[in-house]
PDB file of C-alpha atoms in Angstrom:
ATOM      1  CA  UNK A  85     -83.129  93.773 -75.763  1.00  0.00           C
ATOM      2  CA  UNK A  86     -86.022  93.356 -73.284  1.00  0.00           C
ATOM      3  CA  UNK A  87     -86.048  90.566 -70.683  1.00  0.00           C
ATOM      4  CA  UNK A  88     -88.263  88.218 -72.708  1.00  0.00           C
ATOM      5  CA  UNK A  89     -87.077  84.729 -71.634  1.00  0.00           C
ATOM      6  CA  UNK A  90     -87.521  83.426 -75.168  1.00  0.00           C
ATOM      7  CA  UNK A  91     -85.177  86.160 -76.473  1.00  0.00           C
ATOM      8  CA  UNK A  92     -82.512  84.868 -74.075  1.00  0.00           C
ATOM      9  CA  UNK A  93     -82.917  81.366 -75.474  1.00  0.00           C
ATOM     10  CA  UNK A  94     -82.749  82.682 -79.041  1.00  0.00           C
ATOM     11  CA  UNK A  95     -79.703  84.819 -78.283  1.00  0.00           C
ATOM     12  CA  UNK A  96     -77.944  81.827 -76.712  1.00  0.00           C
ATOM     13  CA  UNK A  97     -78.611  79.681 -79.779  1.00  0.00           C
ATOM     14  CA  UNK A  98     -77.317  82.463 -82.057  1.00  0.00           C
ATOM     15  CA  UNK A  99     -74.196  82.959 -79.943  1.00  0.00           C
ATOM     16  CA  UNK A 100     -73.418  79.239 -79.831  1.00  0.00           C
ATOM     17  CA  UNK A 101     -73.822  78.578 -83.537  1.00  0.00           C
ATOM     18  CA  UNK A 102     -71.832  80.646 -86.055  1.00  0.00           C
ATOM     19  CA  UNK A 103     -74.282  79.854 -88.880  1.00  0.00           C
ATOM     20  CA  UNK A 104     -77.793  79.193 -87.606  1.00  0.00           C
ATOM     21  CA  UNK A 105     -80.987  78.668 -89.554  1.00  0.00           C
ATOM     22  CA  UNK A 106     -84.357  78.857 -87.833  1.00  0.00           C
ATOM     23  CA  UNK A 107     -86.478  76.743 -90.151  1.00  0.00           C
ATOM     24  CA  UNK A 108     -89.494  74.489 -90.452  1.00  0.00           C
ATOM     25  CA  UNK A 109     -88.293  70.913 -90.249  1.00  0.00           C
ATOM     26  CA  UNK A 110     -84.647  69.893 -90.278  1.00  0.00           C
ATOM     27  CA  UNK A 111     -81.879  70.278 -92.885  1.00  0.00           C
ATOM     28  CA  UNK A 112     -82.368  66.619 -93.764  1.00  0.00           C
ATOM     29  CA  UNK A 113     -86.189  66.893 -93.847  1.00  0.00           C
ATOM     30  CA  UNK A 114     -87.335  70.487 -94.470  1.00  0.00           C
ATOM     31  CA  UNK A 115     -91.097  70.864 -93.990  1.00  0.00           C
ATOM     32  CA  UNK A 116     -91.602  74.007 -96.067  1.00  0.00           C
ATOM     33  CA  UNK A 117     -90.481  75.090 -99.531  1.00  0.00           C
ATOM     34  CA  UNK A 118     -88.845  78.290 -98.313  1.00  0.00           C
ATOM     35  CA  UNK A 119     -86.888  76.483 -95.596  1.00  0.00           C
ATOM     36  CA  UNK A 120     -85.848  73.835 -98.129  1.00  0.00           C
ATOM     37  CA  UNK A 121     -84.667  76.560-100.514  1.00  0.00           C
ATOM     38  CA  UNK A 122     -82.375  78.119 -97.891  1.00  0.00           C
ATOM     39  CA  UNK A 123     -81.025  74.691 -96.868  1.00  0.00           C
ATOM     40  CA  UNK A 124     -80.260  74.080-100.554  1.00  0.00           C
ATOM     41  CA  UNK A 125     -78.479  77.434-100.894  1.00  0.00           C
ATOM     42  CA  UNK A 126     -76.394  76.804 -97.762  1.00  0.00           C
ATOM     43  CA  UNK A 127     -75.525  73.321 -99.015  1.00  0.00           C
ATOM     44  CA  UNK A 128     -74.295  74.856-102.277  1.00  0.00           C
ATOM     45  CA  UNK A 129     -71.943  77.166-100.379  1.00  0.00           C
ATOM     46  CA  UNK A 130     -70.638  74.125 -98.463  1.00  0.00           C
ATOM     47  CA  UNK A 131     -70.858  76.093 -95.200  1.00  0.00           C
ATOM     48  CA  UNK A 132     -71.346  74.212 -91.937  1.00  0.00           C
ATOM     49  CA  UNK A 133     -74.600  75.291 -90.301  1.00  0.00           C
ATOM     50  CA  UNK A 134     -77.118  74.248 -87.665  1.00  0.00           C
ATOM     51  CA  UNK A 135     -80.872  74.056 -88.162  1.00  0.00           C
ATOM     52  CA  UNK A 136     -83.401  74.830 -85.434  1.00  0.00           C
ATOM     53  CA  UNK A 137     -86.801  73.257 -86.160  1.00  0.00           C
ATOM     54  CA  UNK A 138     -89.331  75.854 -85.028  1.00  0.00           C
ATOM     55  CA  UNK A 139     -92.158  73.383 -85.589  1.00  0.00           C
ATOM     56  CA  UNK A 140     -91.041  71.564 -82.445  1.00  0.00           C
ATOM     57  CA  UNK A 141     -90.922  74.729 -80.341  1.00  0.00           C
ATOM     58  CA  UNK A 142     -93.868  77.157 -80.626  1.00  0.00           C
ATOM     59  CA  UNK A 143     -92.225  79.649 -78.274  1.00  0.00           C
ATOM     60  CA  UNK A 144     -89.162  79.949 -80.504  1.00  0.00           C
ATOM     61  CA  UNK A 145     -91.352  80.005 -83.638  1.00  0.00           C
ATOM     62  CA  UNK A 146     -93.161  83.124 -82.489  1.00  0.00           C
ATOM     63  CA  UNK A 147     -90.300  84.563 -80.425  1.00  0.00           C
ATOM     64  CA  UNK A 148     -87.831  84.662 -83.313  1.00  0.00           C
ATOM     65  CA  UNK A 149     -90.252  86.777 -85.371  1.00  0.00           C
ATOM     66  CA  UNK A 150     -90.365  89.421 -82.638  1.00  0.00           C
ATOM     67  CA  UNK A 151     -86.643  89.023 -81.967  1.00  0.00           C
ATOM     68  CA  UNK A 152     -85.695  90.331 -85.411  1.00  0.00           C
ATOM     69  CA  UNK A 153     -88.932  92.095 -86.325  1.00  0.00           C
ATOM     70  CA  UNK A 154     -89.277  89.632 -89.193  1.00  0.00           C
ATOM     71  CA  UNK A 155     -92.692  87.985 -89.698  1.00  0.00           C
ATOM     72  CA  UNK A 156     -91.694  84.756 -91.394  1.00  0.00           C
ATOM     73  CA  UNK A 157     -89.595  81.627 -91.116  1.00  0.00           C
ATOM     74  CA  UNK A 158     -86.881  80.682 -92.260  1.00  0.00           C
ATOM     75  CA  UNK A 159     -84.438  83.123 -90.727  1.00  0.00           C
ATOM     76  CA  UNK A 160     -80.670  82.927 -91.237  1.00  0.00           C
ATOM     77  CA  UNK A 161     -78.142  84.241 -88.689  1.00  0.00           C
ATOM     78  CA  UNK A 162     -74.382  84.399 -89.293  1.00  0.00           C
ATOM     79  CA  UNK A 163     -72.087  85.153 -86.352  1.00  0.00           C
ATOM     80  CA  UNK A 164     -74.997  86.656 -84.461  1.00  0.00           C
ATOM     81  CA  UNK A 165     -76.207  88.894 -87.300  1.00  0.00           C
ATOM     82  CA  UNK A 166     -79.632  88.451 -88.887  1.00  0.00           C
ATOM     83  CA  UNK A 167     -79.021  88.031 -92.635  1.00  0.00           C
ATOM     84  CA  UNK A 168     -82.565  87.576 -93.870  1.00  0.00           C
ATOM     85  CA  UNK A 169     -85.243  85.178 -94.938  1.00  0.00           C
ATOM     86  CA  UNK A 170     -85.548  83.067 -98.080  1.00  0.00           C
ATOM     87  CA  UNK A 171     -85.817  85.940-100.578  1.00  0.00           C
ATOM     88  CA  UNK A 172     -82.780  87.825 -99.343  1.00  0.00           C
ATOM     89  CA  UNK A 173     -80.587  84.729 -98.849  1.00  0.00           C
ATOM     90  CA  UNK A 174     -81.456  83.473-102.326  1.00  0.00           C
ATOM     91  CA  UNK A 175     -80.805  86.919-103.886  1.00  0.00           C
ATOM     92  CA  UNK A 176     -77.442  87.148-102.092  1.00  0.00           C
ATOM     93  CA  UNK A 177     -76.525  83.629-103.249  1.00  0.00           C
ATOM     94  CA  UNK A 178     -77.372  84.403-106.858  1.00  0.00           C
ATOM     95  CA  UNK A 179     -75.047  87.403-106.946  1.00  0.00           C
ATOM     96  CA  UNK A 180     -72.230  85.794-104.922  1.00  0.00           C
ATOM     97  CA  UNK A 181     -72.739  88.029-101.876  1.00  0.00           C
ATOM     98  CA  UNK A 182     -73.645  85.145 -99.541  1.00  0.00           C
ATOM     99  CA  UNK A 183     -70.424  83.166 -99.975  1.00  0.00           C
ATOM    100  CA  UNK A 184     -68.401  86.394 -99.629  1.00  0.00           C
ATOM    101  CA  UNK A 185     -70.232  87.277 -96.409  1.00  0.00           C
ATOM    102  CA  UNK A 186     -69.737  83.785 -94.972  1.00  0.00           C
ATOM    103  CA  UNK A 187     -66.011  83.941 -95.732  1.00  0.00           C
ATOM    104  CA  UNK A 188     -65.626  87.471 -94.376  1.00  0.00           C
ATOM    105  CA  UNK A 189     -67.333  86.456 -91.147  1.00  0.00           C
ATOM    106  CA  UNK A 190     -65.079  83.415 -90.818  1.00  0.00           C
ATOM    107  CA  UNK A 191     -67.717  80.710 -91.152  1.00  0.00           C
ATOM    108  CA  UNK A 192     -66.492  77.120 -91.363  1.00  0.00           C
ATOM    109  CA  UNK A 193     -66.841  75.188 -94.572  1.00  0.00           C
ATOM    110  CA  UNK A 194     -67.040  71.434 -95.059  1.00  0.00           C
ATOM    111  CA  UNK A 195     -63.858  69.993 -96.642  1.00  0.00           C
TER     112      UNK A 195
ATOM    113  CA  UNK J 164    -107.462  82.766 -95.538  1.00  0.00           C
ATOM    114  CA  UNK J 165    -106.225  84.655 -98.558  1.00  0.00           C
ATOM    115  CA  UNK J 166    -105.587  88.174 -99.845  1.00  0.00           C
ATOM    116  CA  UNK J 167    -106.348  89.917-103.118  1.00  0.00           C
ATOM    117  CA  UNK J 168    -103.350  91.238-105.090  1.00  0.00           C
ATOM    118  CA  UNK J 169    -105.095  94.617-105.283  1.00  0.00           C
ATOM    119  CA  UNK J 170    -105.354  94.700-101.469  1.00  0.00           C
ATOM    120  CA  UNK J 171    -101.623  93.983-101.097  1.00  0.00           C
ATOM    121  CA  UNK J 172    -100.816  96.740-103.594  1.00  0.00           C
ATOM    122  CA  UNK J 173    -103.218  99.192-101.882  1.00  0.00           C
ATOM    123  CA  UNK J 174    -101.627  98.628 -98.457  1.00  0.00           C
ATOM    124  CA  UNK J 175     -98.085  99.005 -99.792  1.00  0.00           C
ATOM    125  CA  UNK J 176     -98.886 102.240-101.657  1.00  0.00           C
ATOM    126  CA  UNK J 177    -100.778 103.618 -98.655  1.00  0.00           C
ATOM    127  CA  UNK J 178     -97.603 103.279 -96.542  1.00  0.00           C
ATOM    128  CA  UNK J 179     -95.083 103.951 -99.344  1.00  0.00           C
ATOM    129  CA  UNK J 180     -96.864 106.445-101.621  1.00  0.00           C
ATOM    130  CA  UNK J 181     -94.262 106.606-104.428  1.00  0.00           C
ATOM    131  CA  UNK J 182     -93.917 102.812-104.615  1.00  0.00           C
ATOM    132  CA  UNK J 183     -94.186 101.100-107.977  1.00  0.00           C
ATOM    133  CA  UNK J 184     -95.633  97.682-107.203  1.00  0.00           C
ATOM    134  CA  UNK J 185     -95.966  94.655-109.478  1.00  0.00           C
ATOM    135  CA  UNK J 186     -97.571  91.533-108.048  1.00  0.00           C
ATOM    136  CA  UNK J 187     -97.831  88.032-109.454  1.00  0.00           C
ATOM    137  CA  UNK J 188    -100.136  85.378-108.041  1.00  0.00           C
ATOM    138  CA  UNK J 189     -97.855  82.351-108.081  1.00  0.00           C
ATOM    139  CA  UNK J 190    -100.454  79.661-107.524  1.00  0.00           C
ATOM    140  CA  UNK J 191    -103.840  81.323-108.003  1.00  0.00           C
ATOM    141  CA  UNK J 192    -104.765  80.557-104.394  1.00  0.00           C
ATOM    142  CA  UNK J 193    -104.458  84.089-103.022  1.00  0.00           C
ATOM    143  CA  UNK J 194    -101.812  82.861-100.604  1.00  0.00           C
ATOM    144  CA  UNK J 195     -98.606  82.730-102.608  1.00  0.00           C
ATOM    145  CA  UNK J 196     -97.520  85.905-104.328  1.00  0.00           C
ATOM    146  CA  UNK J 197     -94.330  87.387-105.749  1.00  0.00           C
ATOM    147  CA  UNK J 198     -93.968  91.161-105.606  1.00  0.00           C
ATOM    148  CA  UNK J 199     -91.448  93.699-106.850  1.00  0.00           C
ATOM    149  CA  UNK J 200     -91.528  97.050-105.050  1.00  0.00           C
ATOM    150  CA  UNK J 201     -89.519 100.049-106.248  1.00  0.00           C
ATOM    151  CA  UNK J 202     -89.397 103.211-104.165  1.00  0.00           C
ATOM    152  CA  UNK J 203     -87.000 106.069-103.547  1.00  0.00           C
ATOM    153  CA  UNK J 204     -87.735 105.579 -99.835  1.00  0.00           C
ATOM    154  CA  UNK J 205     -85.576 102.442 -99.963  1.00  0.00           C
ATOM    155  CA  UNK J 206     -82.557 104.615-100.805  1.00  0.00           C
ATOM    156  CA  UNK J 207     -79.670 103.910 -98.395  1.00  0.00           C
ATOM    157  CA  UNK J 208     -81.544 101.149 -96.569  1.00  0.00           C
ATOM    158  CA  UNK J 209     -80.404  97.542 -96.270  1.00  0.00           C
ATOM    159  CA  UNK J 210     -82.472  94.833 -97.955  1.00  0.00           C
ATOM    160  CA  UNK J 211     -83.731  93.750 -94.540  1.00  0.00           C
ATOM    161  CA  UNK J 212     -84.901  97.281 -93.755  1.00  0.00           C
ATOM    162  CA  UNK J 213     -86.544  97.585 -97.159  1.00  0.00           C
ATOM    163  CA  UNK J 214     -88.424  94.316 -96.703  1.00  0.00           C
ATOM    164  CA  UNK J 215     -89.394  95.301 -93.141  1.00  0.00           C
ATOM    165  CA  UNK J 216     -90.925  98.507 -94.540  1.00  0.00           C
ATOM    166  CA  UNK J 217     -93.086  96.432 -96.880  1.00  0.00           C
ATOM    167  CA  UNK J 218     -94.053  94.001 -94.107  1.00  0.00           C
ATOM    168  CA  UNK J 219     -95.021  96.958 -91.905  1.00  0.00           C
ATOM    169  CA  UNK J 220     -97.141  98.327 -94.731  1.00  0.00           C
ATOM    170  CA  UNK J 221     -98.984  94.991 -94.781  1.00  0.00           C
ATOM    171  CA  UNK J 222    -100.056  95.650 -91.175  1.00  0.00           C
ATOM    172  CA  UNK J 223     -99.239  92.252 -89.686  1.00  0.00           C
ATOM    173  CA  UNK J 224    -100.869  90.241 -92.487  1.00  0.00           C
ATOM    174  CA  UNK J 225     -97.505  88.857 -93.605  1.00  0.00           C
ATOM    175  CA  UNK J 226     -97.054  85.363 -92.234  1.00  0.00           C
ATOM    176  CA  UNK J 227    -100.718  85.237 -91.193  1.00  0.00           C
ATOM    177  CA  UNK J 228    -103.428  85.978 -93.744  1.00  0.00           C
ATOM    178  CA  UNK J 229    -100.724  86.182 -96.376  1.00  0.00           C
ATOM    179  CA  UNK J 230     -98.735  82.959 -96.215  1.00  0.00           C
ATOM    180  CA  UNK J 231     -96.062  83.628 -98.790  1.00  0.00           C
ATOM    181  CA  UNK J 232     -94.792  86.767-100.498  1.00  0.00           C
ATOM    182  CA  UNK J 233     -91.596  86.370-102.509  1.00  0.00           C
ATOM    183  CA  UNK J 234     -90.359  89.923-102.262  1.00  0.00           C
ATOM    184  CA  UNK J 235     -87.864  91.931-104.292  1.00  0.00           C
ATOM    185  CA  UNK J 236     -87.234  95.561-103.399  1.00  0.00           C
ATOM    186  CA  UNK J 237     -85.052  98.252-104.965  1.00  0.00           C
ATOM    187  CA  UNK J 238     -84.568 101.984-104.750  1.00  0.00           C
ATOM    188  CA  UNK J 239     -84.784 102.520-108.475  1.00  0.00           C
ATOM    189  CA  UNK J 240     -86.226 100.791-111.547  1.00  0.00           C
ATOM    190  CA  UNK J 241     -83.814  98.073-112.681  1.00  0.00           C
TER     191      UNK J 241
END
């Protein structure tokens, strides 16, 4: 990992939050259909997660694309691992892989 | 800014010659497409790696000129 200061900020956010979604808007008020779709999927799995609104932080918005060599937002990270964007998260949810992965990685679920 | 479906297909096939590509224009605005890409080159690669191969083929247009591409990739015809 090079010494890009934004990468350090991104890495810290990923390390501090077991399930982290870089998105446009917030979980309560998503500002983009793809971000809303991932929030919906995560809500259906009942997993606890944190949203980072990239619209309020241009550096993170561009930095996170280089960080994972992934050109779009949203981006989901679980226990530090990049899981994917909207297409992949939705596909994993539809075939049950997402919930299994969250459980295997020890994510916390709302009661 | 928008892209033609044929241009998306051309770029993907140029980078992944054996790819079978089907593209649907979701809203008719040249900005929101869905694409299925099948190629033996995806064999043994994770979904993320497969999608990254397609994004690389699109030479940086993904997320810029091309706002939305709902992508599905697989190593063989399903």
